[in-house]
């Protein structure tokens, strides 16, 4: 009986179980795929430092796009007002043109009723260019003084109306371009911020803790640099005070009353700077919202603009324009109220407090706060400007 039994494949034992040869191959493939799948994420996933740099870059790009949005928004607002004015003017001139046409029509009707032989006046109302019609037919020579005045008024009103209509059409085209720029900038900001949020959401709790530790270390370094600047500024002020005391003694006055005035801005400018700074500090704790100008939230340039407005000084809306709204000074000469600009694209600004610190609206998810001007490294500082 045994001779009739079919021989069994020896196969391979896996975990004590005998398996067919094909099953063995399949298991091997699965094991290899599993190993590959487990290894892939660790190989392809960016390091925490790379994520941090990418997120910082995205926030900076969003900040730059925000300033473009602010510029486009301001341009759109101004253009809309200009177009509204032009359209109002067109409506008024069109009414005057209609009144002039009605008066000419009354002359034509009167001439028709009396059988007067000046039918050209009626034809005039249908002409594309009344002045050309008059020149070609010498109609002006056969009109009364009152009729000539009416014709002159009609021609003038038609010319002015056509001119204003062309201006309004061009204005509407410009407005459309500005609105498109506004939409593009808004879309760019939203995409950059969405990508940054997505990257941060993928971090584990441990990675977030490590990222917070890196940020804390950066803040400590920034604070150290601020303290160095404060010490340098204090030394320079002291040296200046002594120099002026010596100069006063040489003049025989022995007074140092002028020293305090020269080491600070002029009384008018100094008072305005104090008001601007006081306003900015009062906003600490309010959220950063891109495109916002207060009072409940701000972006960086919205905060500095509102602060100096509270001091009676009108600053432009964007960082690109604010950087040209005063006198540029060195970082070591920075005084309370000065504007501190950052990055080569001038996409961020804060209000100098003193001792190497500033008040600023940092970025989405953060709040208006006071911190070192070296918060993103010394090389990130673009310039310091004292508003005129």
Short mmCIF file of C-alpha atoms in Angstrom, two decimals:
data_model
loop_
_atom_site.label_atom_id
_atom_site.label_comp_id
_atom_site.label_asym_id
_atom_site.label_seq_id
_atom_site.Cartn_x
_atom_site.Cartn_y
_atom_site.Cartn_z
CA UNK A 1 0.00 0.00 0.00
CA UNK A 2 2.82 2.31 0.85
CA UNK A 3 4.22 2.06 -2.65
CA UNK A 4 1.16 3.74 -4.07
CA UNK A 5 1.46 6.91 -1.91
CA UNK A 6 2.63 10.13 -3.56
CA UNK A 7 5.78 11.62 -2.17
CA UNK A 8 5.41 14.96 -0.42
CA UNK A 9 7.59 17.99 -1.03
CA UNK A 10 9.87 18.53 1.85
CA UNK A 11 9.35 22.30 1.65
CA UNK A 12 10.63 24.55 4.42
CA UNK A 13 9.66 24.93 8.00
CA UNK A 14 8.77 28.47 9.11
CA UNK A 15 8.08 28.86 12.82
CA UNK A 16 7.71 25.11 13.12
CA UNK A 17 5.26 24.81 10.23
CA UNK A 18 6.08 22.96 7.05
CA UNK A 19 5.34 25.19 4.00
CA UNK A 20 5.33 24.54 0.25
CA UNK A 21 8.16 25.90 -1.89
CA UNK A 22 5.96 28.60 -3.52
CA UNK A 23 4.76 29.77 -0.16
CA UNK A 24 8.34 30.05 0.98
CA UNK A 25 9.18 32.34 -1.95
CA UNK A 26 6.11 34.47 -1.26
CA UNK A 27 7.03 34.84 2.39
CA UNK A 28 10.54 35.84 1.44
CA UNK A 29 9.20 38.54 -0.89
CA UNK A 30 6.85 39.84 1.76
CA UNK A 31 9.66 39.97 4.27
CA UNK A 32 11.85 41.91 1.84
CA UNK A 33 9.03 44.35 1.00
CA UNK A 34 8.34 44.80 4.68
CA UNK A 35 11.97 45.61 5.34
CA UNK A 36 12.00 48.08 2.45
CA UNK A 37 8.80 49.75 3.64
CA UNK A 38 10.17 50.10 7.15
CA UNK A 39 13.44 51.50 5.90
CA UNK A 40 12.02 53.98 3.34
CA UNK A 41 10.55 56.57 5.71
CA UNK A 42 13.74 56.92 7.71
CA UNK A 43 15.80 57.29 4.54
CA UNK A 44 13.53 59.76 2.72
CA UNK A 45 12.16 61.76 5.61
CA UNK A 46 13.90 65.15 6.06
CA UNK A 47 15.84 65.84 9.22
CA UNK A 48 14.42 68.10 11.91
CA UNK A 49 16.91 70.80 10.97
CA UNK A 50 15.75 70.60 7.35
CA UNK A 51 12.11 70.87 8.43
CA UNK A 52 12.92 73.87 10.60
CA UNK A 53 14.74 75.62 7.75
CA UNK A 54 11.95 74.81 5.31
CA UNK A 55 9.28 76.16 7.67
CA UNK A 56 11.30 79.32 8.35
CA UNK A 57 11.76 79.85 4.62
CA UNK A 58 8.04 79.37 4.02
CA UNK A 59 7.18 81.92 6.70
CA UNK A 60 9.61 84.38 5.18
CA UNK A 61 8.18 83.80 1.71
CA UNK A 62 4.69 84.26 3.13
CA UNK A 63 5.85 87.50 4.74
CA UNK A 64 7.23 88.75 1.44
CA UNK A 65 4.00 87.77 -0.33
CA UNK A 66 2.04 89.55 2.41
CA UNK A 67 3.82 92.81 1.66
CA UNK A 68 3.03 92.33 -2.04
CA UNK A 69 -0.57 91.70 -1.03
CA UNK A 70 -0.56 94.89 1.04
CA UNK A 71 0.83 96.88 -1.88
CA UNK A 72 -1.72 95.41 -4.31
CA UNK A 73 -4.54 96.04 -1.86
CA UNK A 74 -3.54 99.68 -1.42
CA UNK A 75 -3.16 100.15 -5.18
CA UNK A 76 -6.54 98.50 -5.79
CA UNK A 77 -8.23 100.74 -3.23
CA UNK A 78 -6.78 103.90 -4.75
CA UNK A 79 -7.61 102.77 -8.29
CA UNK A 80 -11.18 101.92 -7.31
CA UNK A 81 -11.66 105.43 -5.90
CA UNK A 82 -10.17 106.91 -9.08
CA UNK A 83 -12.47 104.83 -11.28
CA UNK A 84 -15.51 105.76 -9.18
CA UNK A 85 -14.63 109.45 -9.62
CA UNK A 86 -14.19 108.99 -13.38
CA UNK A 87 -17.50 107.16 -13.71
CA UNK A 88 -19.28 109.90 -11.77
CA UNK A 89 -17.70 112.49 -14.06
CA UNK A 90 -18.76 110.50 -17.15
CA UNK A 91 -22.35 110.35 -15.85
CA UNK A 92 -22.42 114.12 -15.28
CA UNK A 93 -20.91 114.89 -18.66
CA UNK A 94 -23.27 112.48 -20.38
CA UNK A 95 -26.18 114.35 -18.81
CA UNK A 96 -24.78 117.66 -20.05
CA UNK A 97 -24.31 116.12 -23.50
CA UNK A 98 -27.92 114.95 -23.49
CA UNK A 99 -29.07 118.45 -22.45
CA UNK A 100 -27.07 119.98 -25.31
CA UNK A 101 -28.52 117.41 -27.73
CA UNK A 102 -32.04 118.23 -26.53
CA UNK A 103 -31.47 121.93 -27.12
CA UNK A 104 -30.21 121.27 -30.65
CA UNK A 105 -33.21 119.05 -31.21
CA UNK A 106 -35.54 121.85 -30.20
CA UNK A 107 -33.96 124.10 -32.85
CA UNK A 108 -34.42 121.42 -35.48
CA UNK A 109 -38.07 120.94 -34.51
CA UNK A 110 -38.72 124.67 -34.59
CA UNK A 111 -37.12 124.97 -38.01
CA UNK A 112 -39.17 122.07 -39.29
CA UNK A 113 -42.45 123.58 -38.02
CA UNK A 114 -41.69 126.96 -39.55
CA UNK A 115 -40.45 125.48 -42.79
CA UNK A 116 -36.98 126.96 -42.32
CA UNK A 117 -34.45 125.65 -44.80
CA UNK A 118 -31.87 124.41 -42.33
CA UNK A 119 -32.55 120.66 -42.20
CA UNK A 120 -28.89 119.99 -41.49
CA UNK A 121 -29.46 120.64 -37.78
CA UNK A 122 -31.60 117.54 -37.52
CA UNK A 123 -29.03 115.54 -39.47
CA UNK A 124 -26.38 116.88 -37.09
CA UNK A 125 -27.86 114.90 -34.20
CA UNK A 126 -27.24 111.67 -36.12
CA UNK A 127 -23.69 112.49 -37.18
CA UNK A 128 -20.76 110.63 -35.64
CA UNK A 129 -18.65 113.79 -35.58
CA UNK A 130 -20.73 117.00 -35.47
CA UNK A 131 -17.70 119.27 -35.90
CA UNK A 132 -16.67 117.47 -39.08
CA UNK A 133 -20.23 117.81 -40.35
CA UNK A 134 -20.24 121.56 -39.69
CA UNK A 135 -16.87 122.05 -41.33
CA UNK A 136 -17.91 120.15 -44.46
CA UNK A 137 -21.32 121.79 -44.92
CA UNK A 138 -20.54 125.29 -43.59
CA UNK A 139 -23.65 125.06 -41.47
CA UNK A 140 -22.21 127.36 -38.83
CA UNK A 141 -22.50 130.29 -41.21
CA UNK A 142 -26.29 129.88 -41.37
CA UNK A 143 -27.01 129.52 -37.63
CA UNK A 144 -28.10 132.28 -35.25
CA UNK A 145 -25.89 133.30 -32.33
CA UNK A 146 -27.91 131.24 -29.86
CA UNK A 147 -27.79 128.22 -32.14
CA UNK A 148 -24.03 128.57 -32.58
CA UNK A 149 -23.62 128.65 -28.80
CA UNK A 150 -25.72 125.50 -28.49
CA UNK A 151 -23.69 123.76 -31.19
CA UNK A 152 -20.39 124.79 -29.58
CA UNK A 153 -21.61 123.50 -26.23
CA UNK A 154 -22.70 120.19 -27.79
CA UNK A 155 -19.37 119.67 -29.55
CA UNK A 156 -17.43 120.50 -26.37
CA UNK A 157 -19.55 118.21 -24.21
CA UNK A 158 -19.26 115.36 -26.70
CA UNK A 159 -15.46 115.69 -26.86
CA UNK A 160 -15.07 115.84 -23.07
CA UNK A 161 -17.47 112.96 -22.54
CA UNK A 162 -15.62 110.74 -24.99
CA UNK A 163 -12.31 111.64 -23.33
CA UNK A 164 -13.61 110.77 -19.85
CA UNK A 165 -15.09 107.52 -21.14
CA UNK A 166 -11.70 106.51 -22.51
CA UNK A 167 -10.07 107.38 -19.18
CA UNK A 168 -12.71 105.39 -17.31
CA UNK A 169 -12.16 102.38 -19.58
CA UNK A 170 -8.40 102.54 -19.05
CA UNK A 171 -8.99 102.95 -15.31
CA UNK A 172 -11.18 99.87 -15.22
CA UNK A 173 -8.49 97.88 -17.04
CA UNK A 174 -5.90 99.01 -14.48
CA UNK A 175 -8.29 98.14 -11.67
CA UNK A 176 -8.72 94.64 -13.09
CA UNK A 177 -4.93 94.19 -13.22
CA UNK A 178 -4.62 95.33 -9.61
CA UNK A 179 -7.36 92.95 -8.51
CA UNK A 180 -5.59 90.08 -10.29
CA UNK A 181 -2.32 90.99 -8.53
CA UNK A 182 -4.21 91.02 -5.24
CA UNK A 183 -5.66 87.56 -5.85
CA UNK A 184 -2.25 86.18 -6.85
CA UNK A 185 -0.53 87.54 -3.75
CA UNK A 186 -3.33 86.27 -1.51
CA UNK A 187 -3.12 82.81 -3.05
CA UNK A 188 0.66 82.75 -2.59
CA UNK A 189 0.40 83.65 1.09
CA UNK A 190 -2.23 81.00 1.71
CA UNK A 191 -0.25 78.28 -0.08
CA UNK A 192 2.99 79.05 1.77
CA UNK A 193 1.28 79.02 5.14
CA UNK A 194 -0.64 75.83 4.34
CA UNK A 195 2.60 74.06 3.40
CA UNK A 196 4.29 75.23 6.61
CA UNK A 197 1.37 74.02 8.73
CA UNK A 198 1.43 70.67 6.96
CA UNK A 199 5.14 70.20 7.63
CA UNK A 200 4.71 71.03 11.30
CA UNK A 201 1.69 68.75 11.64
CA UNK A 202 3.79 65.77 10.51
CA UNK A 203 6.26 66.15 13.37
CA UNK A 204 6.07 63.76 16.29
CA UNK A 205 5.71 65.02 19.85
CA UNK A 206 9.39 64.29 20.43
CA UNK A 207 10.39 66.24 17.32
CA UNK A 208 8.24 69.18 18.35
CA UNK A 209 9.95 69.20 21.73
CA UNK A 210 13.36 69.15 20.05
CA UNK A 211 12.26 71.97 17.72
CA UNK A 212 11.16 74.02 20.74
CA UNK A 213 14.57 73.43 22.33
CA UNK A 214 16.31 74.64 19.16
CA UNK A 215 14.12 77.76 19.13
CA UNK A 216 14.88 78.41 22.81
CA UNK A 217 18.59 78.19 22.10
CA UNK A 218 18.22 80.69 19.25
CA UNK A 219 16.36 83.08 21.54
CA UNK A 220 19.07 82.82 24.18
CA UNK A 221 21.71 83.66 21.59
CA UNK A 222 19.60 86.56 20.34
CA UNK A 223 19.23 87.86 23.90
CA UNK A 224 22.99 87.65 24.38
CA UNK A 225 23.57 89.69 21.20
CA UNK A 226 20.99 92.25 22.35
CA UNK A 227 22.79 92.62 25.67
CA UNK A 228 26.07 93.21 23.82
CA UNK A 229 24.45 95.91 21.70
CA UNK A 230 22.93 97.55 24.77
CA UNK A 231 26.35 97.62 26.43
CA UNK A 232 27.94 99.08 23.28
CA UNK A 233 25.27 101.78 22.98
CA UNK A 234 25.62 102.70 26.65
CA UNK A 235 29.40 103.04 26.25
CA UNK A 236 28.98 105.24 23.16
CA UNK A 237 26.44 107.45 24.93
CA UNK A 238 28.73 107.81 27.92
CA UNK A 239 31.67 108.72 25.66
CA UNK A 240 29.52 111.29 23.87
CA UNK A 241 28.37 112.76 27.19
CA UNK A 242 31.94 113.16 28.40
CA UNK A 243 33.00 114.68 25.10
CA UNK A 244 30.29 117.31 25.33
CA UNK A 245 31.12 118.04 28.97
CA UNK A 246 34.73 118.64 28.03
CA UNK A 247 33.66 120.84 25.12
CA UNK A 248 31.40 122.85 27.44
CA UNK A 249 34.19 123.27 30.01
CA UNK A 250 36.57 124.50 27.32
CA UNK A 251 34.00 127.15 26.41
CA UNK A 252 33.93 128.21 30.04
CA UNK A 253 30.29 127.32 30.67
CA UNK A 254 30.97 124.25 32.76
CA UNK A 255 27.44 123.13 31.90
CA UNK A 256 26.44 119.75 30.60
CA UNK A 257 22.80 120.62 29.99
CA UNK A 258 23.15 120.22 26.25
CA UNK A 259 24.56 116.72 26.42
CA UNK A 260 21.30 114.96 27.12
CA UNK A 261 19.57 116.68 24.20
CA UNK A 262 22.22 115.74 21.64
CA UNK A 263 22.30 112.08 22.67
CA UNK A 264 18.61 111.72 21.97
CA UNK A 265 16.42 112.79 19.05
CA UNK A 266 15.22 116.39 18.87
CA UNK A 267 12.43 117.23 21.31
CA UNK A 268 9.71 117.01 18.67
CA UNK A 269 11.01 113.82 17.06
CA UNK A 270 11.79 112.29 20.46
CA UNK A 271 8.26 112.90 21.72
CA UNK A 272 6.77 111.38 18.58
CA UNK A 273 9.03 108.34 18.91
CA UNK A 274 7.93 107.87 22.51
CA UNK A 275 4.27 108.01 21.46
CA UNK A 276 4.85 105.52 18.64
CA UNK A 277 6.68 103.15 20.97
CA UNK A 278 4.03 103.44 23.68
CA UNK A 279 1.34 102.55 21.14
CA UNK A 280 3.28 99.53 19.85
CA UNK A 281 3.91 98.23 23.36
CA UNK A 282 0.21 98.54 24.14
CA UNK A 283 -0.50 96.09 21.29
CA UNK A 284 1.66 93.31 22.81
CA UNK A 285 -0.35 90.10 23.00
CA UNK A 286 -2.53 90.81 19.96
CA UNK A 287 -2.36 88.19 17.18
CA UNK A 288 -0.43 88.45 13.96
CA UNK A 289 -2.79 88.33 10.99
CA UNK A 290 -1.37 88.90 7.54
CA UNK A 291 -2.77 92.00 5.85
CA UNK A 292 -4.14 93.37 9.15
CA UNK A 293 -3.70 96.98 10.29
CA UNK A 294 -5.47 96.84 13.67
CA UNK A 295 -6.94 97.47 16.03
CA UNK A 296 -7.50 93.81 16.95
CA UNK A 297 -4.63 92.28 14.98
CA UNK A 298 -1.63 93.34 12.89
CA UNK A 299 0.97 92.22 10.42
CA UNK A 300 4.48 93.64 10.80
CA UNK A 301 4.16 96.78 8.65
CA UNK A 302 0.57 97.30 9.79
CA UNK A 303 1.83 97.58 13.37
CA UNK A 304 4.63 100.06 12.61
CA UNK A 305 2.32 102.16 10.44
CA UNK A 306 -0.35 102.29 13.16
CA UNK A 307 2.25 103.09 15.85
CA UNK A 308 3.67 106.09 14.03
CA UNK A 309 0.19 107.20 12.99
CA UNK A 310 -0.64 107.42 16.71
CA UNK A 311 2.34 109.77 16.97
CA UNK A 312 1.04 111.95 14.14
CA UNK A 313 3.38 110.64 11.43
CA UNK A 314 2.03 109.00 8.28
CA UNK A 315 4.07 106.04 7.09
CA UNK A 316 3.48 104.12 3.83
CA UNK A 317 1.70 100.77 4.10
CA UNK A 318 4.43 98.35 3.05
CA UNK A 319 7.93 97.57 4.30
CA UNK A 320 9.24 98.32 0.80
CA UNK A 321 8.09 101.93 1.14
CA UNK A 322 8.58 102.38 4.88
CA UNK A 323 12.30 101.67 4.49
CA UNK A 324 12.56 104.90 2.47
CA UNK A 325 10.45 106.99 4.85
CA UNK A 326 13.26 108.40 6.97
CA UNK A 327 16.98 108.56 7.67
CA UNK A 328 19.05 105.39 7.68
CA UNK A 329 21.31 104.94 10.73
CA UNK A 330 23.62 102.16 11.88
CA UNK A 331 22.42 99.44 14.23
CA UNK A 332 24.63 100.82 16.99
CA UNK A 333 22.91 104.21 16.60
CA UNK A 334 19.38 102.81 16.83
CA UNK A 335 17.09 104.76 19.16
CA UNK A 336 13.63 104.00 20.58
CA UNK A 337 11.00 104.36 17.86
CA UNK A 338 13.33 103.60 14.95
CA UNK A 339 12.23 101.04 12.38
CA UNK A 340 14.35 97.89 12.09
CA UNK A 341 14.07 96.10 8.74
CA UNK A 342 14.99 92.50 8.01
CA UNK A 343 16.12 90.29 5.11
CA UNK A 344 17.36 91.19 1.67
CA UNK A 345 13.80 91.42 0.36
CA UNK A 346 12.87 93.84 3.19
CA UNK A 347 9.90 91.67 4.10
CA UNK A 348 9.80 92.31 7.87
CA UNK A 349 9.96 95.30 10.21
CA UNK A 350 9.85 96.00 13.93
CA UNK A 351 9.90 99.07 16.20
CA UNK A 352 13.10 99.52 18.22
CA UNK A 353 12.62 99.67 21.99
CA UNK A 354 16.20 100.05 23.16
CA UNK A 355 18.80 97.68 24.64
CA UNK A 356 18.84 95.65 21.43
CA UNK A 357 15.13 94.83 21.56
CA UNK A 358 12.08 95.63 19.46
CA UNK A 359 8.30 95.26 19.38
CA UNK A 360 7.04 93.44 16.30
CA UNK A 361 4.32 91.23 14.88
CA UNK A 362 6.45 88.15 14.05
CA UNK A 363 4.51 85.64 11.94
CA UNK A 364 1.28 83.62 11.66
CA UNK A 365 0.46 81.77 14.85
CA UNK A 366 2.42 84.26 16.96
CA UNK A 367 1.45 87.42 18.82
CA UNK A 368 2.82 90.94 18.96
CA UNK A 369 5.76 90.70 21.32
CA UNK A 370 9.01 92.25 22.45
CA UNK A 371 12.23 90.42 21.65
CA UNK A 372 15.79 90.82 20.47
CA UNK A 373 16.40 92.39 17.07
CA UNK A 374 18.79 89.46 16.56
CA UNK A 375 15.89 86.97 16.78
CA UNK A 376 16.83 85.52 13.39
CA UNK A 377 20.55 86.19 13.52
CA UNK A 378 22.61 89.33 13.06
CA UNK A 379 22.87 88.82 9.29
CA UNK A 380 19.09 89.06 8.92
CA UNK A 381 19.08 92.78 9.83
CA UNK A 382 18.75 94.85 6.65
CA UNK A 383 18.77 98.42 7.99
CA UNK A 384 17.57 100.81 10.68
CA UNK A 385 15.51 103.84 9.68
CA UNK A 386 14.50 106.86 11.76
CA UNK A 387 11.14 108.14 10.45
CA UNK A 388 11.23 111.76 9.29
#
